[in-house]
Tab-separated table of C-alpha atoms in Angstrom:
chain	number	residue	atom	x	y	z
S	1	UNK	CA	-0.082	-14.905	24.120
S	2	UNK	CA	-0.790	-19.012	23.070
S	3	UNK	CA	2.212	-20.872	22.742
S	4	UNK	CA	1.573	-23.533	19.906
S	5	UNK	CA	4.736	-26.093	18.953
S	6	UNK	CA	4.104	-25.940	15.304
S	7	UNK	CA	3.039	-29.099	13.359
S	8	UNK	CA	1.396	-29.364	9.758
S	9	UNK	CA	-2.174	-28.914	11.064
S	10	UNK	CA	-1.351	-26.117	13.578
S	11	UNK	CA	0.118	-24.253	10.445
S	12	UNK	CA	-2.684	-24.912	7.803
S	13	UNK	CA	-5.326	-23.848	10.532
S	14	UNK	CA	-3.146	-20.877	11.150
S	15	UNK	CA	-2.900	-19.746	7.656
S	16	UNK	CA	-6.653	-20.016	7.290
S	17	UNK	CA	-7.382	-17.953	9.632
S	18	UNK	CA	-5.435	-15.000	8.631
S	19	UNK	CA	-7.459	-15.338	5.000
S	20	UNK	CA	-10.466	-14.952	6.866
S	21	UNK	CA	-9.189	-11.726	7.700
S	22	UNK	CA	-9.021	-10.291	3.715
S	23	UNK	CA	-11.593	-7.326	2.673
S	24	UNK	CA	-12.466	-9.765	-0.246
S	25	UNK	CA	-14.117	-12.275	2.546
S	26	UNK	CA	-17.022	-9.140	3.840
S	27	UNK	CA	-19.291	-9.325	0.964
S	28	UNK	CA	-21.971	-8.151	3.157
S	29	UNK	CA	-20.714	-4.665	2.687
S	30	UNK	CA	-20.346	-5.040	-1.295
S	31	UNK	CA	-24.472	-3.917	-1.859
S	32	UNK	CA	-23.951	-0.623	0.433
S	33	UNK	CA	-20.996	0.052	-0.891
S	34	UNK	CA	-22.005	-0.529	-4.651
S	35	UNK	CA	-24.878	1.907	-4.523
S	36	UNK	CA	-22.935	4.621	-3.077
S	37	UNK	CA	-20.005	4.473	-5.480
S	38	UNK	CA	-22.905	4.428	-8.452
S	39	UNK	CA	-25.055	6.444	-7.271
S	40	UNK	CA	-22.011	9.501	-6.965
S	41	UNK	CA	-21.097	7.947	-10.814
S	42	UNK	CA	-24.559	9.237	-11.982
S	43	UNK	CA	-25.563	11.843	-9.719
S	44	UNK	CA	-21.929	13.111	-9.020
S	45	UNK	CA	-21.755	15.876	-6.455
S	46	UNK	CA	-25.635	15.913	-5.149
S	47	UNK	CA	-24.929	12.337	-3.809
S	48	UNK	CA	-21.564	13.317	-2.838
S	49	UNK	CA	-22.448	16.124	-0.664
S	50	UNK	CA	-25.523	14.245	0.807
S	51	UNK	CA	-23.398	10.822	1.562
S	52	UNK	CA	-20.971	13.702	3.232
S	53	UNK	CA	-24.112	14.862	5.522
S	54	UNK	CA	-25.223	11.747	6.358
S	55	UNK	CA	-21.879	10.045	7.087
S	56	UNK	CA	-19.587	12.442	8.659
S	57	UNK	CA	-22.437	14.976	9.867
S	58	UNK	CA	-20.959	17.935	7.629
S	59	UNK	CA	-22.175	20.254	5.832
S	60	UNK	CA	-19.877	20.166	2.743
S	61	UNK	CA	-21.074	21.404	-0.444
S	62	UNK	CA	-19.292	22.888	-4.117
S	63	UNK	CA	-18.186	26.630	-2.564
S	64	UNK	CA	-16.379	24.893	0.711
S	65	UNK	CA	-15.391	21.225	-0.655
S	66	UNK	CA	-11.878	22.247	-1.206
S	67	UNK	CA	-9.398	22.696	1.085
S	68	UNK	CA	-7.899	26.687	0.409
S	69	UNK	CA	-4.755	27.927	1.213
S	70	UNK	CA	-6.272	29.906	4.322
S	71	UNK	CA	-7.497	26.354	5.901
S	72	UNK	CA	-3.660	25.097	5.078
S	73	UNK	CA	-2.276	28.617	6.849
S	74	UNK	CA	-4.604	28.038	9.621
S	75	UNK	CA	-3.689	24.663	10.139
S	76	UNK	CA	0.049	25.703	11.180
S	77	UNK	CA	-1.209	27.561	13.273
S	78	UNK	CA	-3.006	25.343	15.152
S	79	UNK	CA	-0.600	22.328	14.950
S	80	UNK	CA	-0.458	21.413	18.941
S	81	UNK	CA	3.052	19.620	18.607
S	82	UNK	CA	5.079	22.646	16.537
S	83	UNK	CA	8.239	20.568	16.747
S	84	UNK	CA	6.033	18.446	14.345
S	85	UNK	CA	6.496	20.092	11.115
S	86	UNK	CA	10.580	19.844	11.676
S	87	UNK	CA	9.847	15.853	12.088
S	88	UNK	CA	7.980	15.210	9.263
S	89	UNK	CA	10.713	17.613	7.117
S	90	UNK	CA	13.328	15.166	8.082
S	91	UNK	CA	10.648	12.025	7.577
S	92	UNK	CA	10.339	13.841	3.547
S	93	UNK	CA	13.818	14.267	3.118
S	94	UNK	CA	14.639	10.456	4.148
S	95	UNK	CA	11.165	9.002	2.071
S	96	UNK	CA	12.690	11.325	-1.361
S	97	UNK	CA	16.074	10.133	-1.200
S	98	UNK	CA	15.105	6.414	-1.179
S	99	UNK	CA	12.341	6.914	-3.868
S	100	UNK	CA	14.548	8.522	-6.064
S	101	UNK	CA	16.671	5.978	-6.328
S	102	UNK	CA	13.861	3.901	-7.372
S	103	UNK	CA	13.478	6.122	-10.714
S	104	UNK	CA	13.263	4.513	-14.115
S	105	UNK	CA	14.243	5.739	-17.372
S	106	UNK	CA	13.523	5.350	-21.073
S	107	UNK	CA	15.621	3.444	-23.833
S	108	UNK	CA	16.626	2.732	-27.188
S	109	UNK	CA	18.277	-0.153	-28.715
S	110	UNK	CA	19.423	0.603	-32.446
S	111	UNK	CA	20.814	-1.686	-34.708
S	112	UNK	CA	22.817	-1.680	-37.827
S	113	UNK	CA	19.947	-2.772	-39.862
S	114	UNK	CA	18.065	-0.074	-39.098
S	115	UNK	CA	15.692	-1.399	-36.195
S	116	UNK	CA	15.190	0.564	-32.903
S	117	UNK	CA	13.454	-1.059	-29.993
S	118	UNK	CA	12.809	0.604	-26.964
S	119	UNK	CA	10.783	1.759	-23.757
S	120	UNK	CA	9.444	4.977	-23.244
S	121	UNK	CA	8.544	6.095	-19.396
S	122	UNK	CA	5.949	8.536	-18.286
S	123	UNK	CA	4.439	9.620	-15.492
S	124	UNK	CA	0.481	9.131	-14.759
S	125	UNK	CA	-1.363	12.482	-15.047
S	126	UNK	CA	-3.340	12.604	-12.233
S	127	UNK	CA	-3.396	10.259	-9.242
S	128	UNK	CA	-5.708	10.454	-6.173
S	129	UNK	CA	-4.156	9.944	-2.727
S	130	UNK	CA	-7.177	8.916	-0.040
S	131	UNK	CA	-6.102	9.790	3.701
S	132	UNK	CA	-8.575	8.094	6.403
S	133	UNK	CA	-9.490	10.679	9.019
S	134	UNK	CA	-12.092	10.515	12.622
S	135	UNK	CA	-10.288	11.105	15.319
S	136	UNK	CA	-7.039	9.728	14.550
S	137	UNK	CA	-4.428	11.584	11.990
S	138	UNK	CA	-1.949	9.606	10.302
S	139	UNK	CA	0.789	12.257	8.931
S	140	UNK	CA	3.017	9.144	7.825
S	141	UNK	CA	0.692	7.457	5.210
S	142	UNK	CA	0.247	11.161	4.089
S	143	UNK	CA	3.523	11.267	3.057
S	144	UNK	CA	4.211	7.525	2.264
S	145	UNK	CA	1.773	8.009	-0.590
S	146	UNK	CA	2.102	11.741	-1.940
S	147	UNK	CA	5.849	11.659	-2.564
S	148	UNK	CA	6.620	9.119	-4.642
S	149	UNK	CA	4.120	9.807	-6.766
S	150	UNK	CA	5.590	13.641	-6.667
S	151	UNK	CA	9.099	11.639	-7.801
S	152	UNK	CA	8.010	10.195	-10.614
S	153	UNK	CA	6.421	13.406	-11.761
S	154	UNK	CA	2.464	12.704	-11.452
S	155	UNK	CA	1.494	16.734	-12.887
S	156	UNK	CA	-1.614	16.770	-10.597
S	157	UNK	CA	-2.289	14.976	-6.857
S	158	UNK	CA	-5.212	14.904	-5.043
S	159	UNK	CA	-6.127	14.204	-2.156
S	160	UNK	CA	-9.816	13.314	0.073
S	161	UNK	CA	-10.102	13.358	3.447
S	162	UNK	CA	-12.787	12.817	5.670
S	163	UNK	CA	-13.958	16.691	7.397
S	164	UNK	CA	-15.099	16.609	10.896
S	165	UNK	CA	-18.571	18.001	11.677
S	166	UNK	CA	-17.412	21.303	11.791
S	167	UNK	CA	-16.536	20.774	8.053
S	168	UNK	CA	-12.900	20.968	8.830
S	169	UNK	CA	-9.735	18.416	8.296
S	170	UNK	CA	-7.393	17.654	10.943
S	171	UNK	CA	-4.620	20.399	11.118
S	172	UNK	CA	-1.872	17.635	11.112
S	173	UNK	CA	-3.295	15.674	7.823
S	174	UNK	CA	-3.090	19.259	6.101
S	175	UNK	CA	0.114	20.025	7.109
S	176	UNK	CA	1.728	16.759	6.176
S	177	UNK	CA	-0.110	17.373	2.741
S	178	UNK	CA	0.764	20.592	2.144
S	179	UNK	CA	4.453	19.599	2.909
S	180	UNK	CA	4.656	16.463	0.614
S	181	UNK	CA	3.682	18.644	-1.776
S	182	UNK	CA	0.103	17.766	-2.995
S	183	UNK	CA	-2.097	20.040	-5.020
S	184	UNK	CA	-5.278	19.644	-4.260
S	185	UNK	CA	-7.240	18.674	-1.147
S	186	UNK	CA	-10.993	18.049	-0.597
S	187	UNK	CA	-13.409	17.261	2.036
S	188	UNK	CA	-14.937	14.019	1.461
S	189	UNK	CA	-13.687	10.592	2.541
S	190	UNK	CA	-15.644	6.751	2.560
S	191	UNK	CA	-16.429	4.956	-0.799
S	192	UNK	CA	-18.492	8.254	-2.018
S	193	UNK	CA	-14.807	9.724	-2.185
S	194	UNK	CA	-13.738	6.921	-3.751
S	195	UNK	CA	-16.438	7.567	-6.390
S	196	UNK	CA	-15.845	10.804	-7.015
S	197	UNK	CA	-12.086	10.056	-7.780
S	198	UNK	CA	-12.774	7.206	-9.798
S	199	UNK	CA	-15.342	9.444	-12.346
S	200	UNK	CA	-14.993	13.015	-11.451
S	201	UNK	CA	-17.583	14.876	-10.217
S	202	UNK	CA	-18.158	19.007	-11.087
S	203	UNK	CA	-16.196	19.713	-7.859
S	204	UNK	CA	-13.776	17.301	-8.232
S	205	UNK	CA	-12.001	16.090	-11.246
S	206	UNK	CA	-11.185	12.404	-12.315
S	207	UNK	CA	-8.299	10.840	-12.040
S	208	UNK	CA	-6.051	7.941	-13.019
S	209	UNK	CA	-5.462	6.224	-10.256
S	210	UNK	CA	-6.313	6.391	-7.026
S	211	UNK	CA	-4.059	4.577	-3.837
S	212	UNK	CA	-4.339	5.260	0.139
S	213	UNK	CA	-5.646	3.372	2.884
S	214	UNK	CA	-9.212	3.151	4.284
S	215	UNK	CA	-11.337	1.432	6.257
S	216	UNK	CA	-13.390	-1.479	4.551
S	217	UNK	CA	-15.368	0.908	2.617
S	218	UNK	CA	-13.274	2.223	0.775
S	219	UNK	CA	-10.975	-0.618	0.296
S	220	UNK	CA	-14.608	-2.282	-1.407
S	221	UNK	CA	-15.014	0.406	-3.471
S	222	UNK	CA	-11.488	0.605	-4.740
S	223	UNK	CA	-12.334	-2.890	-6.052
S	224	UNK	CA	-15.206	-1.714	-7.427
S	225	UNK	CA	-14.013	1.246	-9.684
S	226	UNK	CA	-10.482	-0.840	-10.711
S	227	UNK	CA	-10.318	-1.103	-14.453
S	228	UNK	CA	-12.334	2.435	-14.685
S	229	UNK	CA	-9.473	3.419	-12.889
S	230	UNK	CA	-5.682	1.658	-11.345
S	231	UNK	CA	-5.196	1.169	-7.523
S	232	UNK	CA	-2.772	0.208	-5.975
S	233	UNK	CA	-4.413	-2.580	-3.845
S	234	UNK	CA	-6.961	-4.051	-1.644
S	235	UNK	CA	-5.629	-3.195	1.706
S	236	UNK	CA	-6.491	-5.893	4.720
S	237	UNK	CA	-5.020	-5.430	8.481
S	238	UNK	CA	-1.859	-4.865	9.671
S	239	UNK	CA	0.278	-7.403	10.377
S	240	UNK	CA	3.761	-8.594	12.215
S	241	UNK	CA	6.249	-11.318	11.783
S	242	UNK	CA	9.374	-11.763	13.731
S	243	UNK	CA	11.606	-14.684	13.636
S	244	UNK	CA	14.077	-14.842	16.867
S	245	UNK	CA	16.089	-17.394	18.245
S	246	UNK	CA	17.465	-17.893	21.529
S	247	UNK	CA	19.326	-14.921	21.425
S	248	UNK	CA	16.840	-12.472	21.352
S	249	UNK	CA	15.312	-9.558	23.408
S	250	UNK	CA	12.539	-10.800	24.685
S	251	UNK	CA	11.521	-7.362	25.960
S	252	UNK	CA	12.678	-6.103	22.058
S	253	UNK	CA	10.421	-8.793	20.584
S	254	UNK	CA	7.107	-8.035	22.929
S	255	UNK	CA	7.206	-4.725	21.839
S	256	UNK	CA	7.661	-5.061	18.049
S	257	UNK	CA	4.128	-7.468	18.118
S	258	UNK	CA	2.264	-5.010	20.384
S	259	UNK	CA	2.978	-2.326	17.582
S	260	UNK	CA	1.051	-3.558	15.116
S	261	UNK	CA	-1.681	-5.569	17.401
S	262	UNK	CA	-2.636	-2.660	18.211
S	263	UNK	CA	-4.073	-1.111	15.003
S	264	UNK	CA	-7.609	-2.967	15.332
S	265	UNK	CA	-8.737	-6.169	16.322
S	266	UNK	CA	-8.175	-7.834	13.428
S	267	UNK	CA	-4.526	-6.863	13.101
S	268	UNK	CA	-1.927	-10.267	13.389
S	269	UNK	CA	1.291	-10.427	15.648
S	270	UNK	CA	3.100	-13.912	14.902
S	271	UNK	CA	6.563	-14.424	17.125
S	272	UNK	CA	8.179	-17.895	15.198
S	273	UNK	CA	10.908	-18.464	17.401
S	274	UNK	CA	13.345	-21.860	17.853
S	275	UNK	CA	13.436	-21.298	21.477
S	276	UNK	CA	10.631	-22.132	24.201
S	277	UNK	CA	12.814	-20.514	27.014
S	278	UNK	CA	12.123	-17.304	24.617
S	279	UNK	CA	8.679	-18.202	23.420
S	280	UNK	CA	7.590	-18.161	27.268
S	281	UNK	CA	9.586	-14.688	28.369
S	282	UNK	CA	7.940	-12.643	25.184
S	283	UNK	CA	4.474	-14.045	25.986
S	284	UNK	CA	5.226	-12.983	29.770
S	285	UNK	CA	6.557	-9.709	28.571
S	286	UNK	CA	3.490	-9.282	26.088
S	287	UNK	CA	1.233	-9.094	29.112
S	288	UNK	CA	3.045	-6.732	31.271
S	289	UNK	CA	3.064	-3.964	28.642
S	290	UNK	CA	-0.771	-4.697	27.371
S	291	UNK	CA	-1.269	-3.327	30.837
S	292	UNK	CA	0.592	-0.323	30.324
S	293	UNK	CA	-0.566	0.494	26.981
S	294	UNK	CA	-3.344	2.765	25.886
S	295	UNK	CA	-4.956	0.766	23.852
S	296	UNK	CA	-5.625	-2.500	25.922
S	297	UNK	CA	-9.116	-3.331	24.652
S	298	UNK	CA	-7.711	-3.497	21.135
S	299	UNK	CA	-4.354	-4.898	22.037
S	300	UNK	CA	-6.361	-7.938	24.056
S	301	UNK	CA	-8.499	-8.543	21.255
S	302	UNK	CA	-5.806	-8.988	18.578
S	303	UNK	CA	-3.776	-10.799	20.396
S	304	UNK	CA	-6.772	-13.107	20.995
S	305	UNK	CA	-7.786	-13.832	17.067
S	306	UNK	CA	-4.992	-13.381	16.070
S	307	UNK	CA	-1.733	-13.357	17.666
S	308	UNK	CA	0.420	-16.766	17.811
S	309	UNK	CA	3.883	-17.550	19.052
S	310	UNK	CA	4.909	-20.295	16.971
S	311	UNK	CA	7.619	-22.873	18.083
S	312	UNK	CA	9.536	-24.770	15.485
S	313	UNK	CA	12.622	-27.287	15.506
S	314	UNK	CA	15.033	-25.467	13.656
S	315	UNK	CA	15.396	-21.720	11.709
S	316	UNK	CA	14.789	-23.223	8.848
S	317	UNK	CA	11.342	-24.343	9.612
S	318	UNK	CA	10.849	-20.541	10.685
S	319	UNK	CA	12.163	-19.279	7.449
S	320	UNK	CA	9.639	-21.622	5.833
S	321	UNK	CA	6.965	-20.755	7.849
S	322	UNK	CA	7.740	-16.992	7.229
S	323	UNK	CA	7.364	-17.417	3.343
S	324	UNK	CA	4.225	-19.597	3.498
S	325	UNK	CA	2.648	-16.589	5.762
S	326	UNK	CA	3.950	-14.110	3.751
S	327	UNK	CA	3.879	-11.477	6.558
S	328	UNK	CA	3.327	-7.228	5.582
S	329	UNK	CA	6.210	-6.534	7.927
S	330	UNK	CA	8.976	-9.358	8.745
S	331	UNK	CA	11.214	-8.588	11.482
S	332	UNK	CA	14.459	-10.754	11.735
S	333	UNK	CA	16.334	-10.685	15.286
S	334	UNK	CA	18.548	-14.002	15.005
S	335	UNK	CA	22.457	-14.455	15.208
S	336	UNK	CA	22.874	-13.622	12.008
S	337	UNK	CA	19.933	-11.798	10.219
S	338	UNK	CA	21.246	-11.049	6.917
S	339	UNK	CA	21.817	-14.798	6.076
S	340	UNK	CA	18.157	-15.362	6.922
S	341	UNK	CA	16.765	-12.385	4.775
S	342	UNK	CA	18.919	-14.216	1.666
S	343	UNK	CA	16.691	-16.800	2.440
S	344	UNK	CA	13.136	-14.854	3.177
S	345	UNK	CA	11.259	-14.831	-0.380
S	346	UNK	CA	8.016	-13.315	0.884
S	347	UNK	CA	7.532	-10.341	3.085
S	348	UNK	CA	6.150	-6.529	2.485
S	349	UNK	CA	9.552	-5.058	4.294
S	350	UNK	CA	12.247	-6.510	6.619
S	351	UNK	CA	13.779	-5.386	9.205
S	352	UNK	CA	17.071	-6.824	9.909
S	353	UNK	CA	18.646	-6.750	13.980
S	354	UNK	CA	16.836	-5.983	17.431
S	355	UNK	CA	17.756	-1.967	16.559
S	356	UNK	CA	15.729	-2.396	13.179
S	357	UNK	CA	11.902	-2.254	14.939
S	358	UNK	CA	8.934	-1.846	12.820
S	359	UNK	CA	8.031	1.772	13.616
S	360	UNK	CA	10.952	2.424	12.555
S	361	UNK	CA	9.775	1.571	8.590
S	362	UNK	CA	6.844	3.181	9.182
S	363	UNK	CA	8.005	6.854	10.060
S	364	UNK	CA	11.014	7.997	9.241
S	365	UNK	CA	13.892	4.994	7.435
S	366	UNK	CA	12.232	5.901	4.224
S	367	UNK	CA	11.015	2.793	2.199
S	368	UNK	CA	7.413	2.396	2.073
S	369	UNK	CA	4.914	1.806	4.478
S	370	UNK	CA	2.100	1.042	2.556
S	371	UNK	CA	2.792	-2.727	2.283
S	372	UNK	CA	1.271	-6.046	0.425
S	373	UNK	CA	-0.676	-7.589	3.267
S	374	UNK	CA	-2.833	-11.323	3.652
S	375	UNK	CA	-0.480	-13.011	1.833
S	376	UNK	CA	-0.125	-11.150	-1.058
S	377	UNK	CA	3.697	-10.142	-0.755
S	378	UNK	CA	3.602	-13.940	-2.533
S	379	UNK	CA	2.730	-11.461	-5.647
S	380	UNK	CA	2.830	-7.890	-4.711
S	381	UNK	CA	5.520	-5.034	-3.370
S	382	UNK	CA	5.410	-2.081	-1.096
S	383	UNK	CA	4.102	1.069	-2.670
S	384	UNK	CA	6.742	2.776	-4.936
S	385	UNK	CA	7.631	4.704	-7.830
S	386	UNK	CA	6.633	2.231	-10.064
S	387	UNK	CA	3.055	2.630	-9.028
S	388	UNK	CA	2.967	5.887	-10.500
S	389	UNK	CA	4.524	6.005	-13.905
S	390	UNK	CA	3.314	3.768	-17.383
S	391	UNK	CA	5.738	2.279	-20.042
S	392	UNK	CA	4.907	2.580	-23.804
S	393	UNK	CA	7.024	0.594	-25.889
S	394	UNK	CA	8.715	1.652	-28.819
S	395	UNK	CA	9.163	-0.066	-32.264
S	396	UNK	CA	11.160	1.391	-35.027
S	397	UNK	CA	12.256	-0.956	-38.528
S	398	UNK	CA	13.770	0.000	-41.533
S	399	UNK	CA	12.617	-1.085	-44.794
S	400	UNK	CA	16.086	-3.120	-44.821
S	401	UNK	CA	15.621	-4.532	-41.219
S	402	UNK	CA	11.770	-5.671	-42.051
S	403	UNK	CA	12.984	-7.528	-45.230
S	404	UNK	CA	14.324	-10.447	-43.913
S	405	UNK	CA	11.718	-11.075	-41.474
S	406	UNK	CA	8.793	-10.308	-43.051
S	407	UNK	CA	7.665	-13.816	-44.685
S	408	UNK	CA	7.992	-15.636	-40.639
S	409	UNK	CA	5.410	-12.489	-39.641
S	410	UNK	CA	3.254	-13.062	-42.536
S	411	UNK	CA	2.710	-16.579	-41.990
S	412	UNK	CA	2.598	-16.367	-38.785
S	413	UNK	CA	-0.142	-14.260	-39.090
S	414	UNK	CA	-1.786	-16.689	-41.622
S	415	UNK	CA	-1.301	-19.343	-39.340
S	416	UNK	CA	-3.537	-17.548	-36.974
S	417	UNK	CA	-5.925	-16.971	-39.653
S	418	UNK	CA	-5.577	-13.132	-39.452
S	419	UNK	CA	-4.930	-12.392	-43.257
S	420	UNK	CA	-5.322	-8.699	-42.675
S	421	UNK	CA	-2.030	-9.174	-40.237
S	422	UNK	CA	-0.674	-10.648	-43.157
S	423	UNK	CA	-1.457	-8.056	-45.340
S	424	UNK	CA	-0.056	-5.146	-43.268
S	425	UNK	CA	2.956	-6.437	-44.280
S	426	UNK	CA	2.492	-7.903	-47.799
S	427	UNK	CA	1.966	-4.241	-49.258
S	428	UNK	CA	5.170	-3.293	-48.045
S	429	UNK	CA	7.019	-5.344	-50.673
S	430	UNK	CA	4.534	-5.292	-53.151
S	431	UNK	CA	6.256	-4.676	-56.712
């Protein structure tokens, strides 16, 4: 990996290049992807079906689109890794607890003079969970997405999912599904699925909000239905912060960046350290394992565009350099690592000691995995709860409690020029 002794410059150029990497910088794709998410919105499940056959080569149409409880039996059965289902069990029970703790409840304020104020929670009705699919199965953001909308009480989840071919969805995606406790599942995935979420289709029913990751597709046409419908964001590649100091397991550290570089090429894998000794042992150790690994071509290309070990002068300058980044994972491996997260103000999730690795967050701790990413934990927060329930508020006044207050409202209102505000509240203590 480069070594770069971080000045001003190095940083800004740094930072601009990660942008580059945002799913609101490929434009080129916004035409394709706007006629397919229209064309399902007016010709609903015709286009579906036929974007279905032409993108994933099945033959998917309104008497096999969704997923029955023989395909969810079957896929059990044919579930390679049984000791599977007993993981991801565990991976639930850890994801609930911490979700449930993120619950939020109504209230009332009453007052003597008769006012109540208040805030009334509900969950959304209906919420669409998109799971990627091709070769690859990714159980985890199955779950990461379907059960904390199941905690805050969403009545009806749904999920789409790219079929195979063969018209069939990986055995592990079902299973993790049926598990998590969704409700409905159906065979189509890219922006078309998207689409038929977004405005409901004869086979498949609107709903109110859709969240899940996807490929930059579907990310595009999320952006393209919000306001129709809520998401939960604009998803961009993974990416990986650590700050380390002399200290630190260089071996520990290598690993942690390989984990995410190795997503796709345009993933990010940033070491800040205060220690060159280090800074020169990680990169060393970064190139022993990306011969090892699997997925070299990938890892080699990431780590190319995108991966950086940063030295700086002191921690804070790292701890600075950490919140200007604002990385989707932050990993912390100094002396002490809790006084530096006091001081971290941006960051998706952190991880806190050399025992505390990233893979860690996204199987089994139980926070979220589906993170703010390209800077936008500046403004945004891992998926949660909160994503998944509305708040009304209330108002209640008394005759007696409006009394005194009612000239400030009314000219208030006049001051706006709104004399129908004004009214509203004139009548009421009319003679």
């Amino acid at each position: 990996m480069r070594i770069i002794k971080l000045d001003e410059i190095s940083k800004k150029n740094i930072l601009n290049d990660l942008l580059k990497r945002s799913p609101n910088n490929y434009g080129q794709y916004a035409d394709a992807v706007n006629e397919i998410v229209y064309k399902v919105r007016d010709e609903g499940d015709e286009a579906l079906f036929a974007y279905t056959a032409k993108f994933d080569k099945a033959q998917i149409h309104e008497g096999n689109v969704k997923v029955t409880d023989e395909e969810i039996q079957e896929a059990y059965e044919l579930l390679e890794n049984k000791e599977l289902v007993n993981i991801i069990r565990k991976a639930i029970g850890n994801i609930r607890e911490y979700h449930e703790k993120q619950r939020q409840y109504s209230w009332f304020d009453s007052k003597p003079d008769g006012s109540i104020l208040g805030q009334k929670i509900s969950p959304l009705s209906s919420t669409g969970v998109y799971v990627p699919g091709g070769k690859a199965a990714y159980p985890s953001s199955v779950l990461m997405n379907i059960i904390p909308a199941k905690v805050a009480g969403v009545e009806r989840i749904v999920m789409t999912t790219p079929p195979g071919a063969d018209g069939k969805v990986n055995p592990t995606t079902l299973v993790a599904a049926h598990e998590a406790g969704v409700d409905e599942i159906y065979k189509v995935g890219g922006a078309q699925a998207i689409a038929a979420l977004a405005y409901g289709t004869k086979s498949i029913p609107k709903v109110d909000k859709i969240v899940g990751p996807g490929n930059i597709y579907v990310a595009l046409a999320k952006r393209a239905v919000f306001g129709f419908v809520s998401i939960d964001s604009i998803a961009g590649p993974s990416e990986i912060l650590v700050i380390a100091d002399e200290g630190a397991n260089p071996r520990y550290v290598a690993a942690d960046l390989l984990s995410q570089a190795e997503h796709d090429e345009l993933a990010s894998a940033i070491l800040v350290t205060t220690s060159q000794e280090l800074a020169q042992r990680v990169s060393a150790q970064v190139d022993q394992f990306v011969d090892k690994l699997s997925r070299k071509s990938i890892l080699e290309k990431s780590l190319e565009n995108y991966g950086y070990i940063l030295v700086v002068d002191t921690l804070e300058e790292a701890i600075q350099t950490a919140n200007e980044i604002a990385s989707e994972h932050l990993e912390i491996m100094t002396k002490d690592p809790f006084a530096v997260m006091t001081k971290i103000k941006n960051a998706g999730a952190i991880f806190l000691g050399e025992y505390s690795s990233e893979p860690l967050g996204d199987y089994f701790a139980g926070p979220n995995h589906v993170l703010p990413t390209n800077g936008t934990a500046k403004f945004f927060s891992p998926l949660s709860v909160d994503d998944f329930i509305k708040k009304s508020s209330i108002i209640s006044y008394s005759r007696e409690a409006l009394a005194p207050i009612q000239e400030d409202i009314r000219k208030f209102a006049q001051a706006e020029q709104l004399t129908a505000h004004a009214n509203s509240i004139q009548v009421r203590f009319e003679s």
